[in-house]
Short mmCIF file of C-alpha atoms in Angstrom, two decimals:
data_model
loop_
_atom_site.label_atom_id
_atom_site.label_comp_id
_atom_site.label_asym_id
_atom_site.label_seq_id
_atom_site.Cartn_x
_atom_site.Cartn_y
_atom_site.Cartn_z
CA UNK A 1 37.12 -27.84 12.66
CA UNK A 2 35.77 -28.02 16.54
CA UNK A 3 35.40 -24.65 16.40
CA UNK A 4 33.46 -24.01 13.17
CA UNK A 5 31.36 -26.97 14.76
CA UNK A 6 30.84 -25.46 17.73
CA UNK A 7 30.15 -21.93 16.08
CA UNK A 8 27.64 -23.72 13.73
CA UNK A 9 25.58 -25.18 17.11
CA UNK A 10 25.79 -21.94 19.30
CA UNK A 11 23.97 -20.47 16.30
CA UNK A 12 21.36 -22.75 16.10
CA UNK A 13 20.82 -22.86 19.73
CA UNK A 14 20.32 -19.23 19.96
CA UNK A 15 18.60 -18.85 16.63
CA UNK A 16 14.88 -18.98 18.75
CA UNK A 17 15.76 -16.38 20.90
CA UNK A 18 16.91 -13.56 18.05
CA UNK A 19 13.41 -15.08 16.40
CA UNK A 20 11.00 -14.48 18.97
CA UNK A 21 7.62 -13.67 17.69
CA UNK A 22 6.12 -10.41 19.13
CA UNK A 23 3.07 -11.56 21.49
CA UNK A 24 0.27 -9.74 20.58
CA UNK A 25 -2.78 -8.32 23.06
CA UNK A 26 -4.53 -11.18 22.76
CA UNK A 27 -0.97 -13.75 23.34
CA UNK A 28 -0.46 -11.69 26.51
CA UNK A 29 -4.40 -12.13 27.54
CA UNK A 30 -4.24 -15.94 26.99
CA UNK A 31 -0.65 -16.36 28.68
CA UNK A 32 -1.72 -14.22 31.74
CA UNK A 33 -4.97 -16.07 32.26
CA UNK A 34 -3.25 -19.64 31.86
CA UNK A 35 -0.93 -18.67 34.63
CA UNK A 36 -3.17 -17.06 36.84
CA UNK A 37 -3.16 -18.39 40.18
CA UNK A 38 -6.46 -16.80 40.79
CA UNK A 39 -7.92 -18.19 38.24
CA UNK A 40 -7.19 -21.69 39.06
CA UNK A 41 -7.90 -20.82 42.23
CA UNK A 42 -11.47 -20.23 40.52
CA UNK A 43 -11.32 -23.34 38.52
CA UNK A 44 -11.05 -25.37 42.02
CA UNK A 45 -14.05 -24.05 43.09
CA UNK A 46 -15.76 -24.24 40.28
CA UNK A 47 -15.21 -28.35 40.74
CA UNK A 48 -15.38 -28.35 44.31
CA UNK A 49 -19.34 -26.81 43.42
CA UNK A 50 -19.82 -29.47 40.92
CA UNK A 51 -18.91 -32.22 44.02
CA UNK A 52 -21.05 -30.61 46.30
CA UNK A 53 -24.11 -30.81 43.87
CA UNK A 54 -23.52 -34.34 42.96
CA UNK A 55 -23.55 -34.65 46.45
CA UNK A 56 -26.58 -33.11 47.06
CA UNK A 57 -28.22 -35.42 44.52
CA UNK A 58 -27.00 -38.25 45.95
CA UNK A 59 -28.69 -37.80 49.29
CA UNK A 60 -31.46 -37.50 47.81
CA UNK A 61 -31.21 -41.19 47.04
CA UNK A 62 -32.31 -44.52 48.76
CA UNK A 63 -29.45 -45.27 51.15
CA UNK A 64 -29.07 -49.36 50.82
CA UNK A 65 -26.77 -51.18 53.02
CA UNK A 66 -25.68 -54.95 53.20
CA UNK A 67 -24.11 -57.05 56.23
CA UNK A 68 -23.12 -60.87 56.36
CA UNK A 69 -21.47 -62.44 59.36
CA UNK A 70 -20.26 -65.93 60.71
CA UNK A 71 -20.10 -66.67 64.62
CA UNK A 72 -18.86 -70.02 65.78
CA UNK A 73 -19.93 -70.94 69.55
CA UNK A 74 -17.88 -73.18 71.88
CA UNK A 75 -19.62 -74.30 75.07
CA UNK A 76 -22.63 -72.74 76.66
CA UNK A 77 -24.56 -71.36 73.89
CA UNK A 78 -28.91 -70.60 72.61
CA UNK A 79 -29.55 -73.01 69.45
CA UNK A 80 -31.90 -71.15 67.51
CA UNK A 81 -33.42 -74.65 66.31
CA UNK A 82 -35.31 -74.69 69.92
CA UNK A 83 -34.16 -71.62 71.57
CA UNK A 84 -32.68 -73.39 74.64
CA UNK A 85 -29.25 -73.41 76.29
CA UNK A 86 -26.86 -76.14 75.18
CA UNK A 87 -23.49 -76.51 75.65
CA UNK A 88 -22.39 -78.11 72.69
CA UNK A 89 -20.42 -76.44 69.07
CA UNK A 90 -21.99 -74.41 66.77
CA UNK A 91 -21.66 -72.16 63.77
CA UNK A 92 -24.23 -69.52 63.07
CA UNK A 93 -23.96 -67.42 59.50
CA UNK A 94 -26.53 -64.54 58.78
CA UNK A 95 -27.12 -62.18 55.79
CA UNK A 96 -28.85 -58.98 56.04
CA UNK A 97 -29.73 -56.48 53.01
CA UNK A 98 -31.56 -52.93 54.52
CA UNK A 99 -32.44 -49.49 52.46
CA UNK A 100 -34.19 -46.62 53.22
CA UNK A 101 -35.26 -43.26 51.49
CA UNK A 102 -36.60 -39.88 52.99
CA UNK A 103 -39.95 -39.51 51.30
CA UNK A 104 -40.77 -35.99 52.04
CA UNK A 105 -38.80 -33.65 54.93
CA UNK A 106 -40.65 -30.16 54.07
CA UNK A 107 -38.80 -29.84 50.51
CA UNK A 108 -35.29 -29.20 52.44
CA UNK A 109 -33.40 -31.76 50.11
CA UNK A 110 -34.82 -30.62 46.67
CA UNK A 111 -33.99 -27.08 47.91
CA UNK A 112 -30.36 -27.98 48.90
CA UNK A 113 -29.95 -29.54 45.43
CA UNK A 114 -31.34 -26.30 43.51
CA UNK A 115 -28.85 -24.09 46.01
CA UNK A 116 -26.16 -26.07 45.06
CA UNK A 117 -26.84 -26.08 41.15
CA UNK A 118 -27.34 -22.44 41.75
CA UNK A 119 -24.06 -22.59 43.38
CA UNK A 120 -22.05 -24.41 41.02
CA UNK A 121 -23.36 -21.89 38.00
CA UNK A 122 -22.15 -18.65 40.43
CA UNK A 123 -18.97 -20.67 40.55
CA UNK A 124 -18.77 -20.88 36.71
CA UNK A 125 -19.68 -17.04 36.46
CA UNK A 126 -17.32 -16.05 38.83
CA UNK A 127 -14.55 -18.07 36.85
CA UNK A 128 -15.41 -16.73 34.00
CA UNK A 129 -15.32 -12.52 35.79
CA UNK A 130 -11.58 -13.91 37.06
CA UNK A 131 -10.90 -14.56 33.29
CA UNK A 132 -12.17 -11.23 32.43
CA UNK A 133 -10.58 -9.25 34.98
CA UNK A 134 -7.19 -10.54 34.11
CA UNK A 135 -7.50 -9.93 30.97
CA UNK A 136 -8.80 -6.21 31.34
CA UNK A 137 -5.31 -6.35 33.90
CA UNK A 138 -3.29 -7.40 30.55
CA UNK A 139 -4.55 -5.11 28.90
CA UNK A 140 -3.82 -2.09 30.95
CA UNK A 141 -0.60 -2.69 31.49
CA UNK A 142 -0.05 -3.46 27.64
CA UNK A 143 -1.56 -0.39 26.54
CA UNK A 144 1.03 1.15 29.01
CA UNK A 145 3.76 -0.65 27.18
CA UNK A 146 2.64 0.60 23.84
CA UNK A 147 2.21 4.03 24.94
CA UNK A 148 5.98 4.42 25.86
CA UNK A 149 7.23 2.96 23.22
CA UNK A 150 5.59 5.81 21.18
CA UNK A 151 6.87 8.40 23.69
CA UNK A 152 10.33 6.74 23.23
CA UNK A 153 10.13 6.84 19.56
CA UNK A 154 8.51 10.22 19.54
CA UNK A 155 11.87 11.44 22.31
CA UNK A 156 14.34 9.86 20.08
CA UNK A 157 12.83 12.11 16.86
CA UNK A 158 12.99 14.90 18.76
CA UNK A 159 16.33 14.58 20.13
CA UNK A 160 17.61 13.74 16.93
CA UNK A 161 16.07 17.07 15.17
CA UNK A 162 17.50 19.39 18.29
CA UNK A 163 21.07 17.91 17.34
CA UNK A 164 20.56 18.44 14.18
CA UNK A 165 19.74 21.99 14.56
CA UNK A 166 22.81 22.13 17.14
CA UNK A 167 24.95 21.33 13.95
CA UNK A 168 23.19 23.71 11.90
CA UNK A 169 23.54 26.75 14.52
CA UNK A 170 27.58 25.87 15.27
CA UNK A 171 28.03 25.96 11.91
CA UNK A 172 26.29 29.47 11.53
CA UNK A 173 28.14 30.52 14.07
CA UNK A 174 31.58 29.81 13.01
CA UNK A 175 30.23 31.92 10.10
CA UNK A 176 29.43 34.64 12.87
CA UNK A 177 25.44 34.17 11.77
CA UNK A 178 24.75 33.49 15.06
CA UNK A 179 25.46 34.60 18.78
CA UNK A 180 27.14 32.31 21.42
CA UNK A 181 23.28 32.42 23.40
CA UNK A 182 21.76 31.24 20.60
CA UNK A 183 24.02 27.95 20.31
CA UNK A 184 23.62 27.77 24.48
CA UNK A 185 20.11 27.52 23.89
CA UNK A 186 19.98 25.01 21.29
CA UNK A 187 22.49 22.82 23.58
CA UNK A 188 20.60 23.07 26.50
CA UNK A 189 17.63 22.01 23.90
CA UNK A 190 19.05 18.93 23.32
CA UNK A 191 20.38 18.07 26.97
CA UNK A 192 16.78 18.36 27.90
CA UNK A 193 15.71 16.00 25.13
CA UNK A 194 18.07 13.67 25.74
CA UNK A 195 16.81 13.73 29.27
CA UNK A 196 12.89 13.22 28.25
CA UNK A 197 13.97 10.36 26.39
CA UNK A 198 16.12 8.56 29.15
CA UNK A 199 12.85 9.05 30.98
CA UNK A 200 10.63 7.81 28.71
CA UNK A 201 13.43 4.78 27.96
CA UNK A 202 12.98 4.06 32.39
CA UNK A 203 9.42 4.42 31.86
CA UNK A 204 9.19 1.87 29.53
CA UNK A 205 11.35 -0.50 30.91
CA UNK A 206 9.40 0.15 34.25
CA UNK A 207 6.03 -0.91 32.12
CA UNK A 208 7.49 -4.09 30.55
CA UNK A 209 7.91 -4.82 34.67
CA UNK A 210 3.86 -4.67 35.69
CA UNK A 211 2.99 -6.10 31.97
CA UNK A 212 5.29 -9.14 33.01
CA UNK A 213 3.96 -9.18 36.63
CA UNK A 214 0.57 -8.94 35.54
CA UNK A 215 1.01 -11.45 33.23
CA UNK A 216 2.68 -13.83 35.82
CA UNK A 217 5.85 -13.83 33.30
CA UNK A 218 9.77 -14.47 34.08
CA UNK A 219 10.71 -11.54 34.98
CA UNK A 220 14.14 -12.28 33.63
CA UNK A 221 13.00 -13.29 30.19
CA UNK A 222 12.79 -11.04 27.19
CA UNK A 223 9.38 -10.03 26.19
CA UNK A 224 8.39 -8.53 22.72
CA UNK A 225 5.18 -7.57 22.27
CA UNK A 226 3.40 -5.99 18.88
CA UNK A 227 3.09 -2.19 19.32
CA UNK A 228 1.24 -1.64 16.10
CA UNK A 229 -2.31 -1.33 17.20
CA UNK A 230 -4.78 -0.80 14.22
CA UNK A 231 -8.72 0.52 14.49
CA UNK A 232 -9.91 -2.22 12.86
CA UNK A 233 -12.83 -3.79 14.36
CA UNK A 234 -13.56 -1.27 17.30
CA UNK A 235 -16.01 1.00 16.28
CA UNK A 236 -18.76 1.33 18.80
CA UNK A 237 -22.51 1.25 17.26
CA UNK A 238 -24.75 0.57 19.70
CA UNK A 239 -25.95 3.31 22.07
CA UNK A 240 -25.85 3.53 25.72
CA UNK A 241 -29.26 2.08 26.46
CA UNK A 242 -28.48 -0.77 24.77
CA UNK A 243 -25.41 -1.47 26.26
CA UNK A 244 -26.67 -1.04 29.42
CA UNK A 245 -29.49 -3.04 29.12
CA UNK A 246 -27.13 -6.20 28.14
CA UNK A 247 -24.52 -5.59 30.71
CA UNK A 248 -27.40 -5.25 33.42
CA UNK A 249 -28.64 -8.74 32.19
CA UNK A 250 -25.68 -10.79 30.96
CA UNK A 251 -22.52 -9.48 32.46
CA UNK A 252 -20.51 -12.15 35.12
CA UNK A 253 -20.76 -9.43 37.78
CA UNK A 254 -24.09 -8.96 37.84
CA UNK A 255 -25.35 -12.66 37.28
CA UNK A 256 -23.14 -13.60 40.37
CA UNK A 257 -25.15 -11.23 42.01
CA UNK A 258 -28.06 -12.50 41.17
CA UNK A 259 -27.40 -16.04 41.60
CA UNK A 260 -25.75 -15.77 44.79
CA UNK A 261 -29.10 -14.30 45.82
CA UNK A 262 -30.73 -16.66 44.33
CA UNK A 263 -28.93 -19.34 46.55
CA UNK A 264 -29.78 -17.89 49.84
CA UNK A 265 -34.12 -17.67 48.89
CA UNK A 266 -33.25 -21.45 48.54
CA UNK A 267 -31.71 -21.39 51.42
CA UNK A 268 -33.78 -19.60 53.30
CA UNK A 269 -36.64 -22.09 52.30
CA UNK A 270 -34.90 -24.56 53.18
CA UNK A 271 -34.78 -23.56 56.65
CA UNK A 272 -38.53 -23.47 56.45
CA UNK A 273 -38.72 -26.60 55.48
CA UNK A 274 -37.67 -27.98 58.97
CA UNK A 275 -40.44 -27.27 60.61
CA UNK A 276 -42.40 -29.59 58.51
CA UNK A 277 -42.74 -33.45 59.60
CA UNK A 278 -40.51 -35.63 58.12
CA UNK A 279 -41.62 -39.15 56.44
CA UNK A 280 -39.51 -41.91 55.49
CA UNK A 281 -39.64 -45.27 54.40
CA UNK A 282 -37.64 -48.56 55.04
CA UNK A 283 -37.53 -52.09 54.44
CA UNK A 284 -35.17 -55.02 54.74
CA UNK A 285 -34.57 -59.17 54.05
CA UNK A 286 -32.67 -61.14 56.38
CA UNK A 287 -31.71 -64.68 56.62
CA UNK A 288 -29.38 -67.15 58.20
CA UNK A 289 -27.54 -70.56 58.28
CA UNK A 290 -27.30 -72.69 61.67
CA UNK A 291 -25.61 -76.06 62.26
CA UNK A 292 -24.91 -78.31 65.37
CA UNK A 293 -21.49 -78.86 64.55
CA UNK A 294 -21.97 -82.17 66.85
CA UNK A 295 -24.85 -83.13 65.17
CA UNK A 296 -24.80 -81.67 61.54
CA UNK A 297 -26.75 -84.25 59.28
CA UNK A 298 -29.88 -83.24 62.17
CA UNK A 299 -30.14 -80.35 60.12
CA UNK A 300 -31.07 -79.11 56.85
CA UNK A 301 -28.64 -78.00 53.78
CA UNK A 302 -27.03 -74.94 53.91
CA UNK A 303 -29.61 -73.87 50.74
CA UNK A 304 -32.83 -75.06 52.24
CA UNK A 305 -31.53 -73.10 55.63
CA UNK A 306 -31.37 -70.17 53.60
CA UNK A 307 -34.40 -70.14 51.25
CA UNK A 308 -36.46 -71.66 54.83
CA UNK A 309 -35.08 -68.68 57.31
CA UNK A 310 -35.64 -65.78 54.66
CA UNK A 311 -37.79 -62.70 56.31
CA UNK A 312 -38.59 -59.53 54.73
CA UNK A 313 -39.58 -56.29 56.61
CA UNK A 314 -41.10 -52.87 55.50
CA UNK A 315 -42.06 -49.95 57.69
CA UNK A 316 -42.61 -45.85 57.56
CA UNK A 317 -41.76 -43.53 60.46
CA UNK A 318 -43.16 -40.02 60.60
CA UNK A 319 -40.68 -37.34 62.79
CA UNK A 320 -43.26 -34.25 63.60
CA UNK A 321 -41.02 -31.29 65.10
CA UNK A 322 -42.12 -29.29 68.09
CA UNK A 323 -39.59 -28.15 70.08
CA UNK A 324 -35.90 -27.93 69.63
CA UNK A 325 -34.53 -25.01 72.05
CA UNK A 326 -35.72 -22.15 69.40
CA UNK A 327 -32.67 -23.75 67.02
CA UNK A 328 -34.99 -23.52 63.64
CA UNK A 329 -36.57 -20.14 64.58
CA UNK A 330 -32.72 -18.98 64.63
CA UNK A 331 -31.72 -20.68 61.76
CA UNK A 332 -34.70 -19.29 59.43
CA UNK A 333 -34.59 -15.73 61.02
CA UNK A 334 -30.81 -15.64 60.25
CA UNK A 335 -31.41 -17.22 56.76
CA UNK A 336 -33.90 -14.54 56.15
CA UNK A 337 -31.22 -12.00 56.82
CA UNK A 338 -28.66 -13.54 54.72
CA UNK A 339 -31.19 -13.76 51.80
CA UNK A 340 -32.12 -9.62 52.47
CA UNK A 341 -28.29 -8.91 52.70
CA UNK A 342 -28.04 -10.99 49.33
CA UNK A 343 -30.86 -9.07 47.79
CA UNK A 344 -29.52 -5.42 48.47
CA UNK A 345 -25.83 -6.77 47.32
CA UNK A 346 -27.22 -7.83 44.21
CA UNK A 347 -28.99 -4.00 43.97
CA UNK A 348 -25.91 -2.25 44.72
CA UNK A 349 -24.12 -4.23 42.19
CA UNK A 350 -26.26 -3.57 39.72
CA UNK A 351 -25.89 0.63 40.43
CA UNK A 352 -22.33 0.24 40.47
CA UNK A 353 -22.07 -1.45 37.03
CA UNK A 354 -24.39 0.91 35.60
CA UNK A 355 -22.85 4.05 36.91
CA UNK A 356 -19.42 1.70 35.68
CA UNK A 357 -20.85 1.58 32.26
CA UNK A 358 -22.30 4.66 31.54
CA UNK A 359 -18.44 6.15 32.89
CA UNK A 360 -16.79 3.69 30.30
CA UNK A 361 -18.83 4.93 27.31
CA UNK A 362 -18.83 8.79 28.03
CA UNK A 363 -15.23 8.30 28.52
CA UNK A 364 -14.85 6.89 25.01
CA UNK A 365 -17.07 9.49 23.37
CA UNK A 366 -14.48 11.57 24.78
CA UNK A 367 -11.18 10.03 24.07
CA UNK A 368 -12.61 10.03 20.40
CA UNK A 369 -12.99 13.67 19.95
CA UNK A 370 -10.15 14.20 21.97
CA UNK A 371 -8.06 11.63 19.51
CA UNK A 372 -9.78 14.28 16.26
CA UNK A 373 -8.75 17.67 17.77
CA UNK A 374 -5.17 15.93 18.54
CA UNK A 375 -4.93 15.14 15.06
CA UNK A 376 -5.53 18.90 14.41
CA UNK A 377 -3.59 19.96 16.77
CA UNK A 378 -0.69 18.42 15.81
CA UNK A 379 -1.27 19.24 12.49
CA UNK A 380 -1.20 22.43 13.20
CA UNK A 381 1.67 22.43 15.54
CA UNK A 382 4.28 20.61 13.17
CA UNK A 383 3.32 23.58 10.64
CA UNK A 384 4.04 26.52 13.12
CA UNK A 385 7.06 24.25 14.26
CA UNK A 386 8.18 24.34 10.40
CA UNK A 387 8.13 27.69 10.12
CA UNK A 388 9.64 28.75 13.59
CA UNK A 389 12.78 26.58 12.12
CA UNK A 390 13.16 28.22 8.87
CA UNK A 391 12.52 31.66 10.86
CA UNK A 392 15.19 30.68 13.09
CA UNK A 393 18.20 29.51 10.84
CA UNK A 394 17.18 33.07 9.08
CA UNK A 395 17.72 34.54 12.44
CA UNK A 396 14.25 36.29 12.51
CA UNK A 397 13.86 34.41 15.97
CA UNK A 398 15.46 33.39 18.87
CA UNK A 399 16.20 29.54 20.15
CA UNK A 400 13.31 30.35 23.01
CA UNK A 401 11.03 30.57 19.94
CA UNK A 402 11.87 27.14 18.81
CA UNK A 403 12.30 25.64 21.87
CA UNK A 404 8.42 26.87 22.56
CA UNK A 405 7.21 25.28 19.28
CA UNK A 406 9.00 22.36 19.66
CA UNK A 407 8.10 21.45 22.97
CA UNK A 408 4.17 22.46 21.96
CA UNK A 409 4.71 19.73 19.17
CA UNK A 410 6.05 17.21 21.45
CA UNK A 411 3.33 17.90 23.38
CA UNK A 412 0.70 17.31 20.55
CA UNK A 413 2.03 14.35 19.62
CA UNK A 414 2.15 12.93 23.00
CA UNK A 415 -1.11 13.37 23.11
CA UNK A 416 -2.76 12.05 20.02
CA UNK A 417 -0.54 8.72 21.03
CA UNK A 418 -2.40 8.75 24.44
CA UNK A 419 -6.10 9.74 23.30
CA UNK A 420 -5.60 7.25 20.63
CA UNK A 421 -5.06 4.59 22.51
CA UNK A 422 -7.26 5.54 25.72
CA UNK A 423 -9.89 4.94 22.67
CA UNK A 424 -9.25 2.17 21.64
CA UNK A 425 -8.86 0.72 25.25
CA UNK A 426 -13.02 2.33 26.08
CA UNK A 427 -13.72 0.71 22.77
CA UNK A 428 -12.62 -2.70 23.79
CA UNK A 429 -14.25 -2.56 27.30
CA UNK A 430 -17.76 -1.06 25.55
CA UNK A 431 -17.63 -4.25 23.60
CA UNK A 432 -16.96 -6.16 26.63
CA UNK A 433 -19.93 -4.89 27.89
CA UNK A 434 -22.41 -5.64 25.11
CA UNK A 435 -21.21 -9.13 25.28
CA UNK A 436 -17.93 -9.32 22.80
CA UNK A 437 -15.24 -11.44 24.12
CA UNK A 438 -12.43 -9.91 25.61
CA UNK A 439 -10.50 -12.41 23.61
CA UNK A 440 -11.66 -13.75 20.38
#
């Protein structure tokens, strides 16, 4: 009874693991971006910006201070009452509320607030080109995956035709049909295709590796993913000038770019800024409490003390710059550079994804023709592959024959797997391009 108990529970237990649904492109996308560290990385910065422009804002604000304080005086002390020495105990209790607020310091704060806007949106972009970087990552590697589990598959078919052709030939030659050569061949056919696919088997396993490392997954866990990868959805419409002319304008490398220029011309005026006078304004309300402690009914309540001893101040100050040891000259001449460096960045960035683009959609044009003639050409080769069989068990040619035309239809198919899904891959990244979501 234990043991059918026990039996019962192992099952259940490892029922999830014999269930495991296949992740699909877009599960390994979403899993590899969640456990990014760079993208949380990005994601800290991305608030650490957002701090930095609240704190901007908030210096642009009245700075407001309070102070209270109570002194009590044994022996020789000033009574404010008649401002003369006496030497008697007394207790003295002041309040004090101050503010201030730079009215104008040549535009430097409302600059600093706009660069660090500017700085929390580059943050947000930059997140954001993370995101899409590790997803494009992903989706290398799980291309990879899905590529050698078709050359696996496509191994395993062709290992499993050369043995049964192996069968077919020893029988033939027990018959004396065919020559002891001719069943040498066909064995050494199928040691070489069960070689290819051992290959193919350590190439795959070697894939599931990066897919997992990419992906930031256990490396010790299992990890099925869905190898059936339709067309559906992919086809390309737009031309290159059109795609160009979005990526140029919306995509996260570019607009980083362009904001992080964008940040040092604030900057840069900024700098400017200083050597423009500065104008601020202040005011303040003070009052205080003061007994005799010796003679406290000579003086009045603690209220009337207060409301009688209030005074109120209010003042501007103007600070005019004119020499500082050459420290603003520096500071704007090395601003100006950072904001030309910036500039030609943001240029060169631009060429880049351009010349990146216009790569990414010739390269599909071509994997798409190249994924049409593969379909002929393995077409074509299974035919002549056909017939070089039936020639062969009729002994009208040799095992080299079929050998050739087998290994030209492994070839074939090989490729059609790999053009079709190096198409589907520049499809994907085209779309990325004219703005569709790496993941939907």
């Amino acid at each position: 009874m234990k043991t059918a108990i026990f039996t019962v529970a192992l099952s259940i237990l490892l029922t999830p693991l014999y269930a495991q649904k296949k992740m699909t492109l877009t599960d390994c996308m979403k899993y590899a971006i969640e456990h990014s560290t760079t993208v949380q990385q990005k994601e800290i910065s991305v608030e650490d910006a957002r701090q930095n422009y609240i704190g901007a804002i908030a210096s642009a604000m009245p700075s407001i201070s309070a102070s209270t304080g109570g002194t009590l005086n044994y022996g020789r002390s000033i009574d404010p009452g008649t401002n003369t020495y006496t030497t008697t105990s007394t207790f003295n209790n002041s309040y004090s509320l101050s503010g201030s607020l730079t009215v104008f310091n040549g535009l430097s704060t409302i600059n600093t607030i706009r660069a660090m806007k500017v700085m929390r949106a580059m943050g947000v972009e930059e997140l954001q080109l993370a995101r899409d970087q590790i997803a494009m990552n992903t989706m290398s590697a799980y291309f990879d995956v899905v590529y050698y589990y078709g050359t696996v598959e496509i191994a395993q078919e062709q290992l499993t035709t050369s043995q049964l052709e192996l069968k077919q030939v020893q029988e033939q030659f027990e018959l004396d049909l065919k020559a002891p050569a001719d069943v040498a061949e066909v064995e050494a056919q199928v040691a070489n295709y069960d070689y290819l696919l051992t290959e193919q088997q350590n190439n795959l396993a070697l894939a599931l590796i990066e897919l997992r490392k990419v992906m930031n997954y256990p490396q010790a866990d299992s990890l099925e993913i869905e190898t059936n990868i339709g067309f559906e959805g992919i086809l390309v419409t737009e031309t290159l000038e059109e795609v160009l002319s979005y990526a140029l304008e919306y995509n996260p490398q570019v607009r980083s770019k362009q904001m992080n220029s964008r940040y040092y011309e604030l900057n840069y005026a900024s700098t400017k800024g200083r050597y423009l006078p500065s104008i601020s304004l202040s005011g303040g309300f003070s009052t205080n409490y003061f007994i005799n402690l010796d003679a406290a009914s000579n003086y009045a309540k603690y209220t009337t003390q207060l409301s009688n001893n209030r005074g109120h101040y209010i003042g501007m100050s103007m600070s005019i710059p004119i020499f500082s040891g050459l420290s603003r000259r520096v500071a704007k001449h090395r601003a100006k550079l950072q904001y030309n460096n910036a500039l030609l960045a943001h240029t060169e960035q631009r060429r880049a994804l351009e010349s990146e683009v216009a790569k990414t959609y010739q390269e599909m044009q071509n994997f798409g023709k190249q994924f049409v003639m593969s379909q002929k050409k393995v077409k074509s080769n299974d035919l002549a592959y056909r017939s070089v069989s039936q020639k062969f068990s009729e002994g009208m040619v040799n095992a080299i024959d079929l050998q050739t035309a087998a290994n030209n239809l492994l070839q074939a198919r090989s490729d059609l797997l790999h053009a079709r899904l190096q198409y589907i891959i520049k499809c994907r990244i085209v779309d990325y391009y004219n703005g569709v979501p790496l993941i939907h």
